[in-house]
PDB file of C-alpha atoms in Angstrom:
ATOM      1  CA  MET N 766      97.671  76.364 125.647  1.00 48.00           C
ATOM      2  CA  SER N 767      96.202  78.762 122.652  1.00 50.00           C
ATOM      3  CA  MET N 768      92.967  80.071 123.072  1.00 57.00           C
ATOM      4  CA  THR N 769      92.096  81.086 119.123  1.00 67.00           C
ATOM      5  CA  THR N 770      89.041  81.306 117.496  1.00 76.00           C
ATOM      6  CA  PRO N 771      89.143  79.390 114.783  1.00 81.00           C
ATOM      7  CA  PRO N 772      88.936  81.022 111.924  1.00 81.00           C
ATOM      8  CA  GLY N 773      84.859  80.568 109.919  1.00 82.00           C
ATOM      9  CA  TRP N 774      81.766  82.580 108.411  1.00 81.00           C
ATOM     10  CA  TYR N 775      80.355  84.038 112.181  1.00 84.00           C
ATOM     11  CA  PRO N 776      77.286  86.561 112.651  1.00 86.00           C
ATOM     12  CA  ASP N 777      78.156  90.155 111.612  1.00 78.00           C
ATOM     13  CA  PRO N 778      77.897  91.955 115.293  1.00 76.00           C
ATOM     14  CA  ALA N 779      77.315  94.890 113.089  1.00 75.00           C
ATOM     15  CA  ALA N 780      74.951  93.522 110.585  1.00 75.00           C
ATOM     16  CA  PRO N 781      72.447  90.670 111.591  1.00 72.00           C
ATOM     17  CA  SER N 782      71.563  89.545 107.979  1.00 74.00           C
ATOM     18  CA  LEU N 783      75.354  88.826 106.869  1.00 77.00           C
ATOM     19  CA  GLU N 784      77.529  86.766 107.979  1.00 79.00           C
ATOM     20  CA  ARG N 785      81.836  88.117 108.067  1.00 79.00           C
ATOM     21  CA  TRP N 786      84.878  86.093 108.146  1.00 80.00           C
ATOM     22  CA  TRP N 787      86.858  85.882 110.662  1.00 81.00           C
ATOM     23  CA  ASP N 788      90.768  85.088 109.898  1.00 75.00           C
ATOM     24  CA  GLY N 789      91.834  84.007 113.514  1.00 78.00           C
ATOM     25  CA  ALA N 790      93.527  87.049 114.385  1.00 78.00           C
ATOM     26  CA  ARG N 791      90.788  89.714 112.916  1.00 77.00           C
ATOM     27  CA  TRP N 792      87.572  90.445 111.555  1.00 81.00           C
ATOM     28  CA  THR N 793      87.973  90.969 107.308  1.00 78.00           C
ATOM     29  CA  GLU N 794      86.523  92.631 104.851  1.00 70.00           C
ATOM     30  CA  HIS N 795      84.553  89.565 103.486  1.00 73.00           C
ATOM     31  CA  THR N 796      80.983  89.366 103.936  1.00 74.00           C
ATOM     32  CA  ARG N 797      78.239  87.068 102.985  1.00 73.00           C
ATOM     33  CA  ALA N 798      74.444  86.813 103.358  1.00 70.00           C
ATOM     34  CA  ALA N 799      73.444  84.865 106.082  1.00 71.00           C
ATOM     35  CA  ASP N 800      71.145  82.378 104.268  1.00 66.00           C
ATOM     36  CA  ALA N 801      73.987  81.895 101.435  1.00 55.00           C
ATOM     37  CA  PRO N 802      74.050  78.486  99.752  1.00 53.00           C
ATOM     38  CA  GLY N 803      76.153  76.326 101.454  1.00 52.00           C
ATOM     39  CA  ALA N 804      76.174  78.478 104.648  1.00 53.00           C
ATOM     40  CA  VAL N 805      76.452  76.208 108.171  1.00 50.00           C
ATOM     41  CA  PRO N 806      74.412  78.423 110.465  1.00 48.00           C
ATOM     42  CA  ALA N 807      76.784  78.534 113.757  1.00 51.00           C
ATOM     43  CA  ALA N 808      76.377  80.264 116.727  1.00 46.00           C
ATOM     44  CA  PRO N 809      79.383  82.332 117.512  1.00 48.00           C
ATOM     45  CA  PRO N 810      81.936  80.567 120.124  1.00 46.00           C
ATOM     46  CA  GLN N 811      80.569  83.051 122.675  1.00 48.00           C
ATOM     47  CA  ALA N 812      77.302  81.687 122.671  1.00 40.00           C
ATOM     48  CA  ALA N 813      78.230  77.907 123.263  1.00 39.00           C
ATOM     49  CA  ALA N 814      80.720  79.088 126.317  1.00 40.00           C
ATOM     50  CA  THR N 815      77.378  81.329 127.875  1.00 43.00           C
ATOM     51  CA  ALA N 816      74.922  77.814 127.290  1.00 42.00           C
ATOM     52  CA  GLY N 817      77.795  75.900 129.152  1.00 46.00           C
ATOM     53  CA  GLU N 818      78.138  78.306 131.779  1.00 45.00           C
ATOM     54  CA  ALA N 819      74.280  77.988 132.570  1.00 41.00           C
ATOM     55  CA  SER N 820      74.452  74.132 132.130  1.00 47.00           C
ATOM     56  CA  GLY N 821      76.937  74.619 135.295  1.00 51.00           C
ATOM     57  CA  ARG N 822      75.482  77.338 137.503  1.00 47.00           C
ATOM     58  CA  SER N 823      72.023  75.195 136.837  1.00 46.00           C
ATOM     59  CA  LYS N 824      73.860  71.929 138.399  1.00 49.00           C
ATOM     60  CA  ALA N 825      75.264  74.403 141.325  1.00 47.00           C
ATOM     61  CA  VAL N 826      71.451  75.826 141.877  1.00 41.00           C
ATOM     62  CA  ALA N 827      69.693  71.888 142.231  1.00 45.00           C
ATOM     63  CA  LEU N 828      72.974  71.104 144.435  1.00 48.00           C
ATOM     64  CA  GLY N 829      72.485  74.160 146.583  1.00 51.00           C
ATOM     65  CA  ALA N 830      68.459  73.408 147.125  1.00 46.00           C
ATOM     66  CA  ALA N 831      68.974  69.622 147.988  1.00 48.00           C
ATOM     67  CA  GLY N 832      71.521  70.989 150.565  1.00 51.00           C
ATOM     68  CA  LEU N 833      68.536  73.274 152.124  1.00 46.00           C
ATOM     69  CA  VAL N 834      66.319  70.427 151.770  1.00 43.00           C
ATOM     70  CA  LEU N 835      68.544  68.943 154.122  1.00 47.00           C
ATOM     71  CA  VAL N 836      69.157  70.999 156.906  1.00 45.00           C
ATOM     72  CA  ALA N 837      65.573  72.055 156.820  1.00 47.00           C
ATOM     73  CA  SER N 838      64.692  68.430 157.889  1.00 48.00           C
ATOM     74  CA  LEU N 839      67.570  67.922 160.384  1.00 46.00           C
ATOM     75  CA  VAL N 840      66.214  71.669 162.107  1.00 42.00           C
ATOM     76  CA  THR N 841      62.783  70.300 162.220  1.00 45.00           C
ATOM     77  CA  GLY N 842      64.110  66.922 164.065  1.00 46.00           C
ATOM     78  CA  VAL N 843      66.026  68.815 166.393  1.00 40.00           C
ATOM     79  CA  PHE N 844      63.044  71.058 167.164  1.00 40.00           C
ATOM     80  CA  VAL N 845      60.691  68.049 167.375  1.00 39.00           C
ATOM     81  CA  LEU N 846      63.238  66.276 170.005  1.00 41.00           C
ATOM     82  CA  GLY N 847      63.644  69.367 172.570  1.00 45.00           C
ATOM     83  CA  GLY N 848      60.111  69.727 172.841  1.00 43.00           C
ATOM     84  CA  GLU N 849      59.118  66.260 173.362  1.00 41.00           C
ATOM     85  CA  GLY N 850      61.610  66.084 176.279  1.00 43.00           C
ATOM     86  CA  GLY N 851      61.074  69.312 178.166  1.00 42.00           C
ATOM     87  CA  GLY N 852      64.494  69.854 177.302  1.00 43.00           C
ATOM     88  CA  PRO N 853      65.664  73.578 176.067  1.00 43.00           C
ATOM     89  CA  GLY N 854      63.820  74.916 173.450  1.00 45.00           C
ATOM     90  CA  PRO N 855      64.774  74.444 169.863  1.00 45.00           C
ATOM     91  CA  ALA N 856      68.332  75.620 168.623  1.00 43.00           C
ATOM     92  CA  PRO N 857      68.937  78.727 166.920  1.00 44.00           C
ATOM     93  CA  SER N 858      68.560  78.020 163.381  1.00 44.00           C
ATOM     94  CA  GLU N 859      71.302  78.795 161.356  1.00 45.00           C
ATOM     95  CA  SER N 860      70.343  80.101 157.285  1.00 44.00           C
ATOM     96  CA  ALA N 861      71.896  79.368 155.119  1.00 44.00           C
ATOM     97  CA  PRO N 862      73.338  81.791 152.809  1.00 43.00           C
ATOM     98  CA  SER N 863      71.273  82.246 149.663  1.00 45.00           C
ATOM     99  CA  GLU N 864      73.077  81.132 146.361  1.00 45.00           C
ATOM    100  CA  SER N 865      71.190  82.935 143.670  1.00 44.00           C
ATOM    101  CA  ALA N 866      73.099  82.350 140.025  1.00 42.00           C
ATOM    102  CA  PRO N 867      74.666  86.060 138.856  1.00 42.00           C
ATOM    103  CA  SER N 868      72.517  86.897 135.973  1.00 43.00           C
ATOM    104  CA  GLU N 869      74.763  87.360 133.417  1.00 43.00           C
ATOM    105  CA  SER N 870      73.377  88.197 129.451  1.00 42.00           C
ATOM    106  CA  ALA N 871      75.500  87.606 126.369  1.00 40.00           C
ATOM    107  CA  PRO N 872      77.407  90.831 125.667  1.00 41.00           C
ATOM    108  CA  HIS N 873      76.121  92.461 122.577  1.00 40.00           C
ATOM    109  CA  PRO N 874      78.440  94.081 120.541  1.00 41.00           C
ATOM    110  CA  SER N 875      77.944  97.529 119.637  1.00 41.00           C
ATOM    111  CA  THR N 876      76.513  97.867 116.248  1.00 40.00           C
ATOM    112  CA  ASP N 877      77.795 101.700 115.642  1.00 45.00           C
ATOM    113  CA  PRO N 878      79.172 101.520 112.059  1.00 42.00           C
ATOM    114  CA  GLU N 879      82.207 103.713 112.827  1.00 45.00           C
ATOM    115  CA  THR N 880      82.838 100.885 115.488  1.00 47.00           C
ATOM    116  CA  GLU N 881      84.229  98.010 114.154  1.00 48.00           C
ATOM    117  CA  PRO N 882      82.737  94.620 115.356  1.00 53.00           C
ATOM    118  CA  ALA N 883      84.041  92.640 118.447  1.00 55.00           C
ATOM    119  CA  SER N 884      86.224  89.396 117.624  1.00 52.00           C
ATOM    120  CA  PRO N 885      84.506  86.154 118.308  1.00 55.00           C
ATOM    121  CA  SER N 886      85.046  84.940 121.867  1.00 51.00           C
ATOM    122  CA  PRO N 887      88.235  82.391 121.738  1.00 47.00           C
ATOM    123  CA  GLU N 888      87.228  78.596 121.855  1.00 49.00           C
ATOM    124  CA  PRO N 889      89.401  76.630 124.728  1.00 47.00           C
ATOM    125  CA  GLY N 890      91.618  74.177 122.930  1.00 47.00           C
ATOM    126  CA  THR N 891      92.033  75.277 119.462  1.00 48.00           C
ATOM    127  CA  ALA N 892      95.016  76.447 117.646  1.00 51.00           C
ATOM    128  CA  SER N 893      94.855  78.605 114.280  1.00 56.00           C
ATOM    129  CA  PRO N 894      97.388  77.590 111.674  1.00 57.00           C
ATOM    130  CA  ALA N 895      98.516  81.261 111.470  1.00 58.00           C
ATOM    131  CA  ASP N 896     100.130  80.559 114.868  1.00 67.00           C
ATOM    132  CA  ASP N 897     102.927  78.364 112.772  1.00 84.00           C
ATOM    133  CA  PRO N 898     106.181  80.911 112.443  1.00 87.00           C
ATOM    134  CA  ASP N 899     106.979  78.567 109.150  1.00 91.00           C
ATOM    135  CA  THR N 900     104.102  79.511 106.649  1.00 94.00           C
ATOM    136  CA  LEU N 901     101.464  82.095 105.276  1.00 95.00           C
ATOM    137  CA  VAL N 902      98.304  80.849 105.698  1.00 94.00           C
ATOM    138  CA  ASP N 903      95.486  82.466 103.447  1.00 93.00           C
ATOM    139  CA  GLN N 904      92.763  81.635 105.723  1.00 89.00           C
ATOM    140  CA  LEU N 905      90.215  83.306 103.551  1.00 87.00           C
ATOM    141  CA  ASN N 906      90.783  80.764 100.466  1.00 89.00           C
ATOM    142  CA  GLY N 907      92.407  77.485 102.696  1.00 91.00           C
ATOM    143  CA  ILE N 908      95.952  77.392 101.712  1.00 94.00           C
ATOM    144  CA  SER N 909      99.235  78.135 103.115  1.00 96.00           C
ATOM    145  CA  LEU N 910     102.619  78.481 101.800  1.00 96.00           C
ATOM    146  CA  PRO N 911     105.929  78.006 103.043  1.00 97.00           C
ATOM    147  CA  LEU N 912     108.335  80.444 104.476  1.00 97.00           C
ATOM    148  CA  LEU N 913     111.697  79.894 103.406  1.00 97.00           C
ATOM    149  CA  ASP N 914     115.079  81.035 105.702  1.00 96.00           C
ATOM    150  CA  GLY N 915     115.126  84.455 104.887  1.00 97.00           C
ATOM    151  CA  TRP N 916     111.500  84.962 104.614  1.00 97.00           C
ATOM    152  CA  LYS N 917     109.380  86.605 106.600  1.00 96.00           C
ATOM    153  CA  ARG N 918     105.017  87.539 106.732  1.00 95.00           C
ATOM    154  CA  ASP N 919     104.352  91.111 105.705  1.00 93.00           C
ATOM    155  CA  GLU N 920     102.566  92.295 108.573  1.00 88.00           C
ATOM    156  CA  ARG N 921     101.423  95.753 107.176  1.00 86.00           C
ATOM    157  CA  PRO N 922     101.012  94.597 103.052  1.00 84.00           C
ATOM    158  CA  ALA N 923      99.858  97.472 100.993  1.00 80.00           C
ATOM    159  CA  GLU N 924      97.230  95.209  98.873  1.00 81.00           C
ATOM    160  CA  ARG N 925      96.217  93.553 102.360  1.00 85.00           C
ATOM    161  CA  VAL N 926      96.212  90.307 101.350  1.00 91.00           C
ATOM    162  CA  PRO N 927      98.489  87.220 102.792  1.00 94.00           C
ATOM    163  CA  THR N 928     102.256  88.218 101.807  1.00 96.00           C
ATOM    164  CA  ALA N 929     105.255  86.567 102.899  1.00 97.00           C
ATOM    165  CA  VAL N 930     109.084  89.165 101.885  1.00 97.00           C
ATOM    166  CA  THR N 931     112.208  88.901 102.132  1.00 97.00           C
ATOM    167  CA  GLU N 932     114.247  89.973 105.586  1.00 96.00           C
ATOM    168  CA  ASP N 933     116.270  92.309 103.962  1.00 92.00           C
ATOM    169  CA  ALA N 934     115.353  95.330 102.881  1.00 93.00           C
ATOM    170  CA  TYR N 935     116.710  98.138 101.140  1.00 95.00           C
ATOM    171  CA  ASP N 936     116.126 101.751  99.918  1.00 95.00           C
ATOM    172  CA  CYS N 937     113.868 101.934  96.402  1.00 95.00           C
ATOM    173  CA  PRO N 938     115.624 104.050  93.103  1.00 95.00           C
ATOM    174  CA  GLY N 939     112.816 106.052  92.918  1.00 92.00           C
ATOM    175  CA  THR N 940     110.455 106.885  95.598  1.00 88.00           C
ATOM    176  CA  SER N 941     110.970 106.880  99.513  1.00 83.00           C
ATOM    177  CA  GLY N 942     110.112 103.907 101.568  1.00 87.00           C
ATOM    178  CA  PHE N 943     112.046 100.353 101.310  1.00 91.00           C
ATOM    179  CA  CYS N 944     111.825  97.849  98.853  1.00 95.00           C
ATOM    180  CA  HIS N 945     112.449  93.983  99.226  1.00 95.00           C
ATOM    181  CA  SER N 946     114.730  91.688  96.679  1.00 97.00           C
ATOM    182  CA  GLY N 947     111.207  88.911  96.958  1.00 97.00           C
ATOM    183  CA  ARG N 948     108.011  89.181  97.181  1.00 97.00           C
ATOM    184  CA  VAL N 949     105.088  86.213  97.080  1.00 97.00           C
ATOM    185  CA  GLY N 950     100.994  87.126  97.933  1.00 96.00           C
ATOM    186  CA  THR N 951      98.145  85.213  97.365  1.00 96.00           C
ATOM    187  CA  HIS N 952      94.452  86.200  96.617  1.00 94.00           C
ATOM    188  CA  SER N 953      91.072  84.383  94.314  1.00 91.00           C
ATOM    189  CA  VAL N 954      89.813  85.888  91.600  1.00 91.00           C
ATOM    190  CA  THR N 955      86.002  85.368  90.848  1.00 88.00           C
ATOM    191  CA  VAL N 956      85.727  83.135  87.589  1.00 88.00           C
ATOM    192  CA  ASP N 957      82.917  81.790  85.210  1.00 83.00           C
ATOM    193  CA  GLY N 958      82.731  78.115  84.787  1.00 77.00           C
ATOM    194  CA  GLY N 959      84.183  77.622  81.571  1.00 78.00           C
ATOM    195  CA  ALA N 960      87.941  79.684  83.411  1.00 87.00           C
ATOM    196  CA  SER N 961      90.701  77.546  83.141  1.00 94.00           C
ATOM    197  CA  ALA N 962      93.952  77.970  85.183  1.00 95.00           C
ATOM    198  CA  ARG N 963      95.660  78.763  82.362  1.00 96.00           C
ATOM    199  CA  GLY N 964      93.344  81.886  80.763  1.00 96.00           C
ATOM    200  CA  VAL N 965      93.819  83.164  84.486  1.00 96.00           C
ATOM    201  CA  ALA N 966      97.252  83.063  84.871  1.00 97.00           C
ATOM    202  CA  GLU N 967      97.629  84.562  81.583  1.00 97.00           C
ATOM    203  CA  GLN N 968      95.072  87.664  81.946  1.00 96.00           C
ATOM    204  CA  ASP N 969      96.572  88.152  85.628  1.00 97.00           C
ATOM    205  CA  ILE N 970     100.516  88.276  84.863  1.00 98.00           C
ATOM    206  CA  ALA N 971     100.393  91.402  83.338  1.00 97.00           C
ATOM    207  CA  GLU N 972      98.349  93.304  86.198  1.00 96.00           C
ATOM    208  CA  ALA N 973     100.997  91.506  88.580  1.00 97.00           C
ATOM    209  CA  ALA N 974     104.280  93.015  86.768  1.00 97.00           C
ATOM    210  CA  GLU N 975     102.470  96.175  86.773  1.00 96.00           C
ATOM    211  CA  ARG N 976     102.223  96.272  90.740  1.00 94.00           C
ATOM    212  CA  ALA N 977     105.357  94.542  90.879  1.00 95.00           C
ATOM    213  CA  TYR N 978     107.713  97.256  89.280  1.00 96.00           C
ATOM    214  CA  ASP N 979     105.894  99.468  87.296  1.00 96.00           C
ATOM    215  CA  ARG N 980     103.294 101.318  89.719  1.00 93.00           C
ATOM    216  CA  ASP N 981     101.957 100.207  92.910  1.00 89.00           C
ATOM    217  CA  ILE N 982      98.217  99.711  94.017  1.00 86.00           C
ATOM    218  CA  ILE N 983      99.113 103.439  96.250  1.00 86.00           C
ATOM    219  CA  GLY N 984     100.327 105.271  92.918  1.00 89.00           C
ATOM    220  CA  ARG N 985     103.778 104.407  93.771  1.00 90.00           C
ATOM    221  CA  ARG N 986     106.791 104.148  91.155  1.00 94.00           C
ATOM    222  CA  PRO N 987     109.524 102.465  93.677  1.00 94.00           C
ATOM    223  CA  TYR N 988     111.326 101.759  90.447  1.00 96.00           C
ATOM    224  CA  ASN N 989     110.464 104.660  88.396  1.00 96.00           C
ATOM    225  CA  GLY N 990     108.383 102.557  86.054  1.00 95.00           C
ATOM    226  CA  MET N 991     108.500  99.515  83.834  1.00 96.00           C
ATOM    227  CA  LYS N 992     109.923  99.491  80.445  1.00 96.00           C
ATOM    228  CA  SER N 993     110.055  96.085  79.218  1.00 97.00           C
ATOM    229  CA  HIS N 994     109.166  92.621  79.753  1.00 97.00           C
ATOM    230  CA  ARG N 995     109.129  89.522  78.030  1.00 97.00           C
ATOM    231  CA  GLU N 996     107.788  85.776  78.466  1.00 98.00           C
ATOM    232  CA  VAL N 997     110.802  83.543  79.841  1.00 98.00           C
ATOM    233  CA  ASP N 998     108.683  80.625  80.701  1.00 98.00           C
ATOM    234  CA  SER N 999     104.681  79.302  81.177  1.00 98.00           C
ATOM    235  CA  GLY N1000     103.248  75.582  81.755  1.00 98.00           C
ATOM    236  CA  ARG N1001     100.859  73.229  83.709  1.00 97.00           C
ATOM    237  CA  VAL N1002     102.532  72.481  87.290  1.00 97.00           C
ATOM    238  CA  GLU N1003     100.603  70.562  89.970  1.00 96.00           C
ATOM    239  CA  VAL N1004      99.527  72.381  93.249  1.00 96.00           C
ATOM    240  CA  ALA N1005      98.175  71.311  96.949  1.00 92.00           C
ATOM    241  CA  GLY N1006      96.702  68.012  94.184  1.00 90.00           C
ATOM    242  CA  ALA N1007      94.945  70.182  91.826  1.00 92.00           C
ATOM    243  CA  GLU N1008      96.302  71.222  88.214  1.00 95.00           C
ATOM    244  CA  GLY N1009      97.626  75.083  87.630  1.00 97.00           C
ATOM    245  CA  HIS N1010      99.295  76.694  85.533  1.00 98.00           C
ATOM    246  CA  PHE N1011     101.985  79.822  85.664  1.00 98.00           C
ATOM    247  CA  VAL N1012     103.264  82.650  83.518  1.00 98.00           C
ATOM    248  CA  ARG N1013     106.754  83.685  84.269  1.00 98.00           C
ATOM    249  CA  TRP N1014     108.070  87.184  82.553  1.00 98.00           C
ATOM    250  CA  ARG N1015     111.556  89.154  82.824  1.00 98.00           C
ATOM    251  CA  VAL N1016     110.351  92.687  83.191  1.00 98.00           C
ATOM    252  CA  THR N1017     113.401  95.450  82.938  1.00 98.00           C
ATOM    253  CA  THR N1018     112.983  98.670  85.075  1.00 97.00           C
ATOM    254  CA  GLU N1019     114.139 102.376  84.049  1.00 96.00           C
ATOM    255  CA  SER N1020     116.256 102.088  88.239  1.00 95.00           C
ATOM    256  CA  GLY N1021     117.148  99.109  89.879  1.00 93.00           C
ATOM    257  CA  PRO N1022     118.086  95.762  88.532  1.00 93.00           C
ATOM    258  CA  GLY N1023     114.412  94.708  87.265  1.00 97.00           C
ATOM    259  CA  GLY N1024     112.842  90.809  88.447  1.00 98.00           C
ATOM    260  CA  TYR N1025     111.438  88.263  87.439  1.00 98.00           C
ATOM    261  CA  VAL N1026     107.291  88.115  87.684  1.00 98.00           C
ATOM    262  CA  GLN N1027     105.022  85.086  88.260  1.00 98.00           C
ATOM    263  CA  SER N1028     101.830  84.417  88.344  1.00 98.00           C
ATOM    264  CA  LEU N1029     100.354  81.170  89.203  1.00 98.00           C
ATOM    265  CA  ALA N1030      96.117  80.004  89.065  1.00 97.00           C
ATOM    266  CA  PHE N1031      94.960  77.049  90.120  1.00 96.00           C
ATOM    267  CA  PRO N1032      91.467  75.580  91.272  1.00 92.00           C
ATOM    268  CA  ALA N1033      90.260  76.902  95.137  1.00 85.00           C
ATOM    269  CA  PRO N1034      91.112  73.334  97.276  1.00 81.00           C
ATOM    270  CA  SER N1035      87.643  73.714  98.431  1.00 67.00           C
ATOM    271  CA  GLY N1036      86.333  73.216  95.403  1.00 63.00           C
ATOM    272  CA  ARG N1037      84.083  76.735  95.553  1.00 65.00           C
ATOM    273  CA  ALA N1038      82.747  76.879  92.348  1.00 68.00           C
ATOM    274  CA  GLY N1039      83.371  80.435  90.331  1.00 77.00           C
ATOM    275  CA  SER N1040      86.475  80.717  92.216  1.00 86.00           C
ATOM    276  CA  MET N1041      90.171  80.629  91.290  1.00 92.00           C
ATOM    277  CA  ILE N1042      93.144  81.074  93.521  1.00 95.00           C
ATOM    278  CA  VAL N1043      96.102  83.283  92.069  1.00 97.00           C
ATOM    279  CA  VAL N1044      99.788  83.634  93.915  1.00 98.00           C
ATOM    280  CA  ARG N1045     101.686  86.212  92.715  1.00 98.00           C
ATOM    281  CA  PHE N1046     105.849  85.968  92.642  1.00 98.00           C
ATOM    282  CA  ALA N1047     108.054  89.191  92.464  1.00 98.00           C
ATOM    283  CA  PHE N1048     111.909  88.259  92.352  1.00 98.00           C
ATOM    284  CA  ASP N1049     114.809  90.775  91.856  1.00 98.00           C
ATOM    285  CA  ALA N1050     116.810  90.168  89.089  1.00 97.00           C
ATOM    286  CA  GLY N1051     120.260  90.366  89.723  1.00 93.00           C
ATOM    287  CA  PRO N1052     123.311  88.555  92.512  1.00 93.00           C
ATOM    288  CA  ASP N1053     120.709  90.181  95.465  1.00 93.00           C
ATOM    289  CA  GLY N1054     117.236  88.647  94.108  1.00 96.00           C
ATOM    290  CA  PRO N1055     116.439  85.465  95.264  1.00 97.00           C
ATOM    291  CA  PRO N1056     117.559  82.276  93.296  1.00 97.00           C
ATOM    292  CA  LEU N1057     113.961  81.307  90.915  1.00 97.00           C
ATOM    293  CA  SER N1058     114.879  78.243  92.493  1.00 97.00           C
ATOM    294  CA  ALA N1059     113.178  79.370  95.468  1.00 98.00           C
ATOM    295  CA  ILE N1060     109.631  80.161  93.401  1.00 98.00           C
ATOM    296  CA  ASP N1061     109.751  76.378  92.289  1.00 97.00           C
ATOM    297  CA  GLU N1062     109.685  75.323  96.186  1.00 97.00           C
ATOM    298  CA  ILE N1063     107.287  77.270  97.280  1.00 98.00           C
ATOM    299  CA  THR N1064     105.330  76.291  94.796  1.00 97.00           C
ATOM    300  CA  ARG N1065     105.808  73.076  95.643  1.00 96.00           C
ATOM    301  CA  GLY N1066     105.037  73.761  99.588  1.00 97.00           C
ATOM    302  CA  ILE N1067     101.610  75.171  98.979  1.00 97.00           C
ATOM    303  CA  ARG N1068      99.113  72.963 100.914  1.00 95.00           C
ATOM    304  CA  SER N1069      95.235  72.835 101.470  1.00 93.00           C
ATOM    305  CA  THR N1070      94.673  73.934 105.054  1.00 90.00           C
ATOM    306  CA  ARG N1071      90.719  72.072 104.881  1.00 81.00           C
TER     307      ARG N1071
END
């Protein structure tokens, strides 16, 4: 049985006034005020476990005390009977071993700012959706994407967002390192109340193309830069029960075959005001790139995890 602490907001061990998001495997950089609107105060799982252990110890102490009273009564009876009958003196009493509950205090995580906060203790009987090998889970935004055949999770994405890549890799034509013929990543953006999925997708597509085929987030140019782009498709689409919008570009590069970039935007399944989810697709063109039908297949498979 899995012993994984469910993802969620927990008190930040290094900053009592904040809550930090635990993604089911590690602490993330996302924090919020402990008294933020909609926040539900919850003790860390280890606190609940300590309370349960304390209750068990209390029962054990109570039973132990009852046993000592019974032994004392028996010893007293033997002493009285022996004294009245002239027989031998009272039998030596055997003192019961003293059982005192060990003193335990809840562990205090380090508050050293240079030390990463300790993770919450796992809660028995719970399993994280991230344990499913066939899905890519965005715990913070509450969605999952299917991992198609030949795809895997990127365990060390440069942009530090949930990312899937094709299992095949090749030497990047413009810089040292490996490139993948297909990449998909998810993140959320803050929007005002009047923003639409169409507006978000149209605004995001240029940055999505730049990150995929021009200059990545750490300044590398894996394809020696982007030469041109043109829109090849756009429109409305239903995503996880909500109405979304996508924009798709065909990109040409100085080196390599270029590719297709798509920005897909839709409201967060949680209905969180002021937030929109964006899924970025980057598929190499040519016979070695994934089929464009995989974009539609992944889009249809997006699910809410809440």
